[in-house]
XYZ file of C-alpha atoms in Angstrom:
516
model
C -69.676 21.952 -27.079
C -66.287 20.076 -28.549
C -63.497 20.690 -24.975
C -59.739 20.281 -25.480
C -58.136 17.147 -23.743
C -55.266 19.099 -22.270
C -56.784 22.393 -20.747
C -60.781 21.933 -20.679
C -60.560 25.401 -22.958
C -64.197 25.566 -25.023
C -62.996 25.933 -28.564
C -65.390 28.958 -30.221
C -64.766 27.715 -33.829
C -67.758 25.823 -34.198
C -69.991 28.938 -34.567
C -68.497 30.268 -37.292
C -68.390 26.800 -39.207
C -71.814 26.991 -38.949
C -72.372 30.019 -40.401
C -70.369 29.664 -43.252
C -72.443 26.567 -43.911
C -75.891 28.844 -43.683
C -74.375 31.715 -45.804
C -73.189 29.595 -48.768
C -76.019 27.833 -50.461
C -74.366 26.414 -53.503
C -73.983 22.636 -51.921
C -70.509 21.847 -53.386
C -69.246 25.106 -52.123
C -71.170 24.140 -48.616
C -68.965 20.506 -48.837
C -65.789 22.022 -49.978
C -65.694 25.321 -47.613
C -67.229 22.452 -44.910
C -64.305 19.991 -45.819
C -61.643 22.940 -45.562
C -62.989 24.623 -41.831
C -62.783 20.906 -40.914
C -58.800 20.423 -41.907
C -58.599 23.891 -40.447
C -60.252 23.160 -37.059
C -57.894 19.867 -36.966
C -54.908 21.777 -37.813
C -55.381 24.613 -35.543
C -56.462 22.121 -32.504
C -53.534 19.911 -33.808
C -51.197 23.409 -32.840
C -52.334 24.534 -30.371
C -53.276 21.648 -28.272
C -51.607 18.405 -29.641
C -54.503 16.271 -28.667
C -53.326 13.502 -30.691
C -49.491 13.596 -28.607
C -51.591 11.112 -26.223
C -52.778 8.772 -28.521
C -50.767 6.344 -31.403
C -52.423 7.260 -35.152
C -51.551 4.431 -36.934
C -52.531 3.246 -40.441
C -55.738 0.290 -40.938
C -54.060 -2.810 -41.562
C -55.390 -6.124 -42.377
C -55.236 -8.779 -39.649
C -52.932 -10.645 -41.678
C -50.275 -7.208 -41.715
C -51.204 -6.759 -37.770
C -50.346 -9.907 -36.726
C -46.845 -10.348 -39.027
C -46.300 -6.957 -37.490
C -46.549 -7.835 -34.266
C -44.340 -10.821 -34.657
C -41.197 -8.903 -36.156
C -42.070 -5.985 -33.003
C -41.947 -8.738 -30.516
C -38.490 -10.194 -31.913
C -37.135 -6.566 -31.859
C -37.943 -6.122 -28.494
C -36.237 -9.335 -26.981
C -33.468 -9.036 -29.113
C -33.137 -5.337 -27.272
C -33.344 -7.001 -24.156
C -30.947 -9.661 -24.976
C -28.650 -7.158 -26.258
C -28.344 -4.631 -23.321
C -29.349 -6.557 -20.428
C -31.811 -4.780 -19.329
C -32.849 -5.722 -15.590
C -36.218 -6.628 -14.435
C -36.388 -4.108 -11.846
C -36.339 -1.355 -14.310
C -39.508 1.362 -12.944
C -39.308 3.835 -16.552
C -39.180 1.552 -20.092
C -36.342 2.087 -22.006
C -36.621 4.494 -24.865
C -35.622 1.718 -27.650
C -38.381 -0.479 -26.782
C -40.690 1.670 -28.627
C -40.636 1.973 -32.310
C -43.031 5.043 -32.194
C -40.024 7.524 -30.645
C -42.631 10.167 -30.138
C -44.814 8.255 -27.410
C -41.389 6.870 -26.341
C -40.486 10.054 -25.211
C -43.809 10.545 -23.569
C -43.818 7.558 -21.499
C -40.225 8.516 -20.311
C -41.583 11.416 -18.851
C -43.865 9.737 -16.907
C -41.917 9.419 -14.118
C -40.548 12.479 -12.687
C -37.743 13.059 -11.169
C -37.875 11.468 -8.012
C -34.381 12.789 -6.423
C -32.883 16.243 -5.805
C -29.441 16.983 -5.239
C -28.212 16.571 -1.601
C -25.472 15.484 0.448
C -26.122 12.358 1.020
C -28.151 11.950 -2.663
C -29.572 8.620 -3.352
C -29.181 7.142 0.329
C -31.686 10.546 0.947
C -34.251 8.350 1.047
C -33.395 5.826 3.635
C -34.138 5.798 6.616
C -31.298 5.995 9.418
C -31.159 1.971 10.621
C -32.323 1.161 6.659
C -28.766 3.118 5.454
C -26.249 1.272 7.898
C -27.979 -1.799 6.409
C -27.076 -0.847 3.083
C -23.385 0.092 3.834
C -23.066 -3.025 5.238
C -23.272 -4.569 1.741
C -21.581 -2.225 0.323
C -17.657 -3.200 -0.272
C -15.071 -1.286 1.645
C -13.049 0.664 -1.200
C -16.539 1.369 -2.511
C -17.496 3.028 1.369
C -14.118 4.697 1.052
C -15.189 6.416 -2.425
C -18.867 7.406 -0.857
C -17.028 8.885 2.142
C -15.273 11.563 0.015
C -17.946 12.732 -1.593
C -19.415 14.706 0.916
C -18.812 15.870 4.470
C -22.709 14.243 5.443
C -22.005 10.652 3.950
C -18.035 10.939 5.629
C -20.203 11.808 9.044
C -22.312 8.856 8.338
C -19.343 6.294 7.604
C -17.823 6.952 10.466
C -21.057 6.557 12.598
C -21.226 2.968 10.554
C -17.337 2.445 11.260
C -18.584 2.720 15.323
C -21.241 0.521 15.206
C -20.756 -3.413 16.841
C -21.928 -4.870 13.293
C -19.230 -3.085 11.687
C -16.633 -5.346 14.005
C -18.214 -8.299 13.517
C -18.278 -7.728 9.292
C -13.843 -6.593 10.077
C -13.514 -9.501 12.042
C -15.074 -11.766 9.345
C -13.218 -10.033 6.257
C -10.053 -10.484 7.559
C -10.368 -13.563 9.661
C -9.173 -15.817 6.733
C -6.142 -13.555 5.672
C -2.838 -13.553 7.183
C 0.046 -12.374 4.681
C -0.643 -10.749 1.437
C 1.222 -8.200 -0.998
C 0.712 -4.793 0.302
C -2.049 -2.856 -1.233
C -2.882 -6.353 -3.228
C -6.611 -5.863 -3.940
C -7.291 -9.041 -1.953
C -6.567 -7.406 1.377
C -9.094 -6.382 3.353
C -6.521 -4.542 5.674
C -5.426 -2.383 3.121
C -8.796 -1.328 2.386
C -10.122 -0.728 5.897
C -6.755 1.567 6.379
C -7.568 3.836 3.188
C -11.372 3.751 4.859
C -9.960 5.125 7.584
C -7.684 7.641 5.858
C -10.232 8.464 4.029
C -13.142 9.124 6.623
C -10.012 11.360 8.992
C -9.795 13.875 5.902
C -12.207 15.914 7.709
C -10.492 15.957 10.971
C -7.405 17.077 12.513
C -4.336 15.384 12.033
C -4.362 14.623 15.798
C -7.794 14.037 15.412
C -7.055 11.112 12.874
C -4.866 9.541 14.998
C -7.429 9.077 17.685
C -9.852 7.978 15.206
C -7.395 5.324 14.191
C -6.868 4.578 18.048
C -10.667 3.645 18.747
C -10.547 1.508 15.668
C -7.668 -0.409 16.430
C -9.397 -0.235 20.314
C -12.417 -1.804 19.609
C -11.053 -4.467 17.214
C -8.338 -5.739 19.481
C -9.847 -9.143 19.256
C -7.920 -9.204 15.513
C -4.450 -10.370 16.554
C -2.996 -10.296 13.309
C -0.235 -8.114 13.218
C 1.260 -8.137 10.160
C -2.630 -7.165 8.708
C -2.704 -4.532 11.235
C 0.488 -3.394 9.690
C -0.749 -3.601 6.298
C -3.524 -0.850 7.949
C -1.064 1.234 9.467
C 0.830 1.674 5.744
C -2.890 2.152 4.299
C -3.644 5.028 6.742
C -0.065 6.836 6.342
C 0.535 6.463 2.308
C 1.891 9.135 0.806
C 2.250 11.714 3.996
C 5.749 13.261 4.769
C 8.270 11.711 7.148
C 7.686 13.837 9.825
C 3.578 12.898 9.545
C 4.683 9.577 9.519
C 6.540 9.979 12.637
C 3.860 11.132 14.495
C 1.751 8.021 13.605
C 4.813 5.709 14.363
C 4.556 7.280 18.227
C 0.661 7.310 18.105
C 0.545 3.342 17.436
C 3.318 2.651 19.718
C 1.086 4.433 22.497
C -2.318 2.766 21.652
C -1.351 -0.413 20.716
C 0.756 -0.830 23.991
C 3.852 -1.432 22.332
C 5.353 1.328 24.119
C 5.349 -0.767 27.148
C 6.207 -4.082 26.010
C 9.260 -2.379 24.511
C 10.291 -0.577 27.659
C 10.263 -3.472 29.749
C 12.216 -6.099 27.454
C 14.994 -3.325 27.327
C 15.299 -2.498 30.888
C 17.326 -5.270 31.652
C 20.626 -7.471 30.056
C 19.781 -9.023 26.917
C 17.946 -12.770 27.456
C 16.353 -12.072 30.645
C 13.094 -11.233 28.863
C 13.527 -13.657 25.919
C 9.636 -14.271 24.864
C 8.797 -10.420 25.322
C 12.129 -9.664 22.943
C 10.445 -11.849 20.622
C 7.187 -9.627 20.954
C 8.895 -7.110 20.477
C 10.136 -7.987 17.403
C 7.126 -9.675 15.750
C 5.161 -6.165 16.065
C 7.125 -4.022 14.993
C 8.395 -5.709 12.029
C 4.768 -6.420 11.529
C 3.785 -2.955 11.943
C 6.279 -1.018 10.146
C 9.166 -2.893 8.477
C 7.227 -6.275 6.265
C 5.574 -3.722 4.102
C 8.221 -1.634 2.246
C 11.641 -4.163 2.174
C 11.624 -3.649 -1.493
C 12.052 0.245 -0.924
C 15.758 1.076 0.696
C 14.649 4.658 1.486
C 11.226 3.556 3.466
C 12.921 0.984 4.925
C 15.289 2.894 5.970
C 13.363 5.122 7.346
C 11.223 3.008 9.525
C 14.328 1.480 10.737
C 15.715 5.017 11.807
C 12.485 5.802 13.555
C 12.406 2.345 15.561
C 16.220 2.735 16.515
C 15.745 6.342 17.746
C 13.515 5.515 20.264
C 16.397 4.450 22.541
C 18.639 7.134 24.095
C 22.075 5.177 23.767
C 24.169 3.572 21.283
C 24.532 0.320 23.214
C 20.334 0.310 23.557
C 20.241 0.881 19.755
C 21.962 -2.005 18.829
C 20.585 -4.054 21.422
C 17.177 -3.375 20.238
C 18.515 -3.820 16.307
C 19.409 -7.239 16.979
C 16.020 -8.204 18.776
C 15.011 -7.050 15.492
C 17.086 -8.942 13.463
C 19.350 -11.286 15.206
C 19.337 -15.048 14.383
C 16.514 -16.919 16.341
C 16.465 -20.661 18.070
C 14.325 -22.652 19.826
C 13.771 -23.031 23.430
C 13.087 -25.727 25.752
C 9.658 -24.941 24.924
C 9.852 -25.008 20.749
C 9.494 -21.334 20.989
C 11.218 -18.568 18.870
C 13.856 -16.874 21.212
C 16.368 -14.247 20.226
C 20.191 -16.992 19.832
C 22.505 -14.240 20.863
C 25.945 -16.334 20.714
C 25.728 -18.388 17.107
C 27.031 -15.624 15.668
C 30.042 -15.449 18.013
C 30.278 -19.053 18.236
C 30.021 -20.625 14.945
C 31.430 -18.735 11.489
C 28.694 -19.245 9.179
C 30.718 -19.823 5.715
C 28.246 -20.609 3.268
C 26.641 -17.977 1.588
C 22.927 -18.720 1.351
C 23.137 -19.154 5.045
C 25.176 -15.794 5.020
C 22.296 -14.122 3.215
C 19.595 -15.623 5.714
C 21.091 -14.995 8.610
C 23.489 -12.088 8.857
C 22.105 -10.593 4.971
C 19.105 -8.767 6.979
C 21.100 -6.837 9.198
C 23.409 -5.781 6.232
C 20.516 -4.261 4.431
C 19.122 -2.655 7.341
C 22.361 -0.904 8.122
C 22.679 -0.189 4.347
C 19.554 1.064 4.101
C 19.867 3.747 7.072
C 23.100 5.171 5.038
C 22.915 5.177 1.469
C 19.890 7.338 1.013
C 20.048 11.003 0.925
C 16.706 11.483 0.581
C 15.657 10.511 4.161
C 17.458 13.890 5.502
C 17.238 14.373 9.449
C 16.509 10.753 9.514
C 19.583 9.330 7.432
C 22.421 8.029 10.014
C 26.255 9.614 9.058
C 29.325 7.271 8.301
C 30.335 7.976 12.255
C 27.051 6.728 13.552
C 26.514 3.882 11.067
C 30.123 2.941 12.614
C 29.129 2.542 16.311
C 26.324 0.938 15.246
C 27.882 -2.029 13.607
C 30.361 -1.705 16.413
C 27.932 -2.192 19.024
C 25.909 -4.937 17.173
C 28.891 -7.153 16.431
C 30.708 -6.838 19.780
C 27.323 -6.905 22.089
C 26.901 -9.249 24.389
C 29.646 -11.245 22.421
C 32.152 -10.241 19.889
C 31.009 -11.906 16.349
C 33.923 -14.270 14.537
C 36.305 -12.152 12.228
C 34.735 -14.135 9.197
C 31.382 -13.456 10.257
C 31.669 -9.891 10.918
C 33.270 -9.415 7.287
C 30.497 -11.387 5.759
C 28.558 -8.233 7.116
C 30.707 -5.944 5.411
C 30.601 -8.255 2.109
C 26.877 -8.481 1.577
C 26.753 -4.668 1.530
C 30.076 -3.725 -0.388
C 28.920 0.115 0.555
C 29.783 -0.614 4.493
C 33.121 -1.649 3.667
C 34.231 2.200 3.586
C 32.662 3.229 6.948
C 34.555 -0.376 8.476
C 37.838 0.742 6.765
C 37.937 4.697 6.884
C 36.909 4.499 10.502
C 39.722 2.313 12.218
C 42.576 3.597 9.467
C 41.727 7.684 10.368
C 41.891 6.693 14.373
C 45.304 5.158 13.829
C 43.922 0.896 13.347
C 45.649 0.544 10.205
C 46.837 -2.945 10.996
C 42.916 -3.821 12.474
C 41.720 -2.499 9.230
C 44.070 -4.655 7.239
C 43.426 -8.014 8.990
C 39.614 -7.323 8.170
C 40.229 -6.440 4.840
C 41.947 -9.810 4.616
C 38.945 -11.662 5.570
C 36.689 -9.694 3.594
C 38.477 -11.006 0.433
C 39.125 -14.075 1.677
C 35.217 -14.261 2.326
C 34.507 -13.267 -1.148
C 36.965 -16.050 -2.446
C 34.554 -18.544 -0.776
C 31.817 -17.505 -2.237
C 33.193 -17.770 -5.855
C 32.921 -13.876 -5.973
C 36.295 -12.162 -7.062
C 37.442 -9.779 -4.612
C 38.894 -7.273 -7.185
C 35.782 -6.900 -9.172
C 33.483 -6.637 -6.192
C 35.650 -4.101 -3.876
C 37.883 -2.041 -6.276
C 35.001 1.237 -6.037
C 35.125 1.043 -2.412
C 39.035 0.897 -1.666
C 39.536 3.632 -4.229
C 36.608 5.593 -2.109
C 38.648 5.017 1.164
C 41.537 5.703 -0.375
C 41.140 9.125 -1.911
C 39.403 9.796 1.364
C 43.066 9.129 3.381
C 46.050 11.749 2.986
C 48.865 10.376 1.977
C 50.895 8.918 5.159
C 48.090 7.414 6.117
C 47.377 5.455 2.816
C 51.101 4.188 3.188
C 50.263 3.184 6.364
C 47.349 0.816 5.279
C 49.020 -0.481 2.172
C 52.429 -1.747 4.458
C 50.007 -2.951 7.102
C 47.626 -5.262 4.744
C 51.010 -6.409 2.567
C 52.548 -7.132 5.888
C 49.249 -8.869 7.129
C 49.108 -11.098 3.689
C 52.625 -12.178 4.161
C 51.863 -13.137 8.009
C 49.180 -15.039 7.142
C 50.658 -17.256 4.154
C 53.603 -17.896 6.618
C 51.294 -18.759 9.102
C 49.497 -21.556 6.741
C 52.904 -22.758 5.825
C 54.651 -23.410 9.441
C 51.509 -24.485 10.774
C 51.928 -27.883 12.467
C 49.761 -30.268 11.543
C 50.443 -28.406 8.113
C 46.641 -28.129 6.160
C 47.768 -27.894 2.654
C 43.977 -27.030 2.004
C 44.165 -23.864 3.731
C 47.384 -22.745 2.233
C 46.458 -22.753 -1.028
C 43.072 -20.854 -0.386
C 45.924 -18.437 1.045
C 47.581 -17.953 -2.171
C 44.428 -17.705 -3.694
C 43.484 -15.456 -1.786
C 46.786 -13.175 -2.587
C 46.668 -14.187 -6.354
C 43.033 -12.541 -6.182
C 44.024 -9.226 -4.559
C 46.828 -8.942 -6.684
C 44.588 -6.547 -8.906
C 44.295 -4.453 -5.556
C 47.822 -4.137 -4.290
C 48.794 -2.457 -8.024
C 45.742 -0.281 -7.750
C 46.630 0.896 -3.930
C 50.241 1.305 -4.887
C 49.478 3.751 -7.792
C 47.742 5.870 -5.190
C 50.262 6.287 -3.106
């Protein structure tokens, strides 16, 4: 009895073949009718139960045709696997090894399919200690991408983020960086703060901010501040100002900043000089090193910082432990040098722009954007704010206070409008004075570089009072070229710069006088 190969069926055509064969006695008949039951057995077996799908049916060939065969198969193959690289740990043969597609496609299938669909999908069949293992090697951004895929993997991640072996790996990645481009590819910081941000999506927004706390917590032993910055940027990118705010209080509080700050303003400036100077490293590191080329972040960071103190006079205290002019101490350490700027006028400009241009663009920065809303700073406060800085504990020199003004032509407006609308016409004119006479040292001419903002000031004055300023700054330039040329021992040096100085804001004078 003849039994298929797939389903062990008996197959009851073999009676009737032989019948056929005892009915019919003409022998050619008998072979012909015994040749066409056979093709029709084959064919109907062939249908129905494909007993040849397991086997290759190839033609007889010589030995000579096998073996020149074989030779151009084996070429095909390696030049297959030279061409797609296929690795060595491949379990299922790749459909193009085989040149007979239809066992090809048999011998794909195998293999079943090994893995359903779940939440954690491939890393379904590790164990626990086995996947931790695994994420390990895996690289951070990478983590961060498996983390928002599902709510199970983000559950694991964070269990792996917990784990001691986790801040031994952070302390190795980022033990050999220090200062990098934010969100440059080669920072590990960056990419352990969008870890984070991306593990917290789950959670609460106070809930991320603890989760960001134990991090920090447990990997104090990274002192790097300015990575830790980096971090803090990574973890905050792209919320609102107001969510950002909230995380600016939530790493003052964990990272004890909150404390440092309080003490090294509860006294006069210098008593506290090395915690000013802590002060200042971490929270320009934290919040101000990352975003200097965007006004309106800056500027916002700088607005948040500031606010944290309840007066004027604390505000600019704390701006210029910020960014007032450092020296060294008996020690060689940084300290805060709170009198070169009231001792010594600083006249030329690259030293302008390293010392005093930082505080210019942080002022600037905190007025000139509109976007930054609650957080922008009006003309009035702007004013008591460069008020405070420049008179506190020492009043700056005249030249260095206008080199202020100069770096950020915008600020001019706010010095001006201020004192001429309050009745300090002639105050305003001596400082315009040095402004252009600051300009003239610097090769810069005064007409070009200040004409936008006098004609601002000026159609922001009524009338009387732009009279006022025009007779107080003529009077002031005639003053001052007397001055140079009754002085006694008489500097011919400085009285030509004088007359410079006058030919150069000649341009002005005609321009004020026409709006009068």
């Amino acid at each position: 009895m003849l039994t298929s190969q797939i389903d062990n069926e008996q197959v009851p055509v073999l009676a009737q073949i032989y019948d056929i064969r005892r009915i019919n006695s003409d022998p050619a008949e008998i072979s012909r009718n015994a040749t066409d039951d056979r093709n029709s057995f084959m064919s109907e077996n062939t249908e129905k139960d494909r007993i040849t799908n397991f086997f290759a049916v190839r033609k007889r060939r010589t030995s000579e045709e096998s073996n020149c065969s074989l030779n151009e198969k084996k070429t095909k193959a390696y030049g297959t696997l030279d061409a797609i690289k296929i690795s060595s740990s491949r379990l299922v043969p790749c459909y193009d090894f085989f040149d007979d597609k239809e066992n090809a496609l048999n011998v794909e299938h195998v293999v079943p399919y090994a893995i359903s669909n779940t939440a954690l999908g491939i890393f379904q069949m590790l164990p626990p200690e086995l996947l931790y293992v695994i994420f390990d090697r895996i690289p951070v951004l990478q983590l961060k991408q498996l983390s928002l895929s599902s709510s199970t993997l983000n559950t694991k991640i964070r269990e792996y983020i917990s784990m001691a072996g986790t801040r031994r790996r952070f302390f190795a990645e980022t033990a050999a960086v220090y200062c990098v481009d934010f969100e440059s590819a080669q920072d590990p910081f960056y990419a352990w703060g969008m870890l984070l941000k991306a593990c917290s999506i789950v959670m609460s927004f106070r809930g991320g901010h603890i989760f960001l706390a134990k991090f920090f917590n447990k990997n104090k032993n990274v002192e790097n501040w300015y990575g830790w910055g980096r971090c803090f940027m990574a973890f905050c990118k792209g919320w609102t100002y107001n969510e950002c705010e909230e995380l600016f209080k939530a790493v003052m509080r964990f990272t004890g900043l909150n404390g440092i700050l309080s003490r090294a303003m509860s006294r006069k400036v210098k008593n506290y000089p090395h915690l000013e100077i802590e002060v200042r490293v971490r929270l320009r590191s934290f919040f101000l090193s990352h975003c200097e080329k965007n006004d309106e972040c800056y500027g916002f960071w700088i607005s948040v910082i500031l606010r944290t103190q309840k007066t004027i006079a604390q505000q600019g205290q704390l701006f210029m432990i910020i960014f007032g002019p450092l020296k060294l101490d008996e020690d060689n350490c940084d300290i805060i040098d709170w009198e070169l700027l009231s001792n010594t006028t600083i006249e030329d400009r690259r030293l302008c722009e390293e010392i005093i241009g930082p505080m210019a663009f942080s002022v600037h920065c905190m007025v000139t954007n509109g976007n930054l809303r609650e957080y922008a700073w009006s003309d009035y406060h702007i004013f008591n704010l460069i008020e405070e800085i420049t008179t506190a504990p020492h009043s700056w020199t005249l030249d260095n206070f206008a080199a202020l003004l100069a770096l950020r032509p915008k600020l001019i407006h706010i010095a001006l409008h201020a004192r001429i609308i309050h009745g300090h016409q002639e105050e305003a004119a001596h400082l315009f004075h040095a402004i252009n006479s600051v300009l003239h040292q610097w090769g810069i001419f005064s007409s070009t570089a200040v004409t936008g903002v006098l004609l601002k000031t000026f159609r922001a004055l009524s009338d009387i009072r732009r009279r006022l300023f025009l007779s107080s700054f003529l009077r002031t330039e005639s003053e001052l070229l007397s001055d140079a040329l009754m002085n006694e021992p008489f500097d011919r040096d400085y009285f030509y710069m004088e007359l410079a100085v006058g030919r150069a804001v000649s341009p002005l004078v005609t321009l004020m006088a026409s709006n009068v």
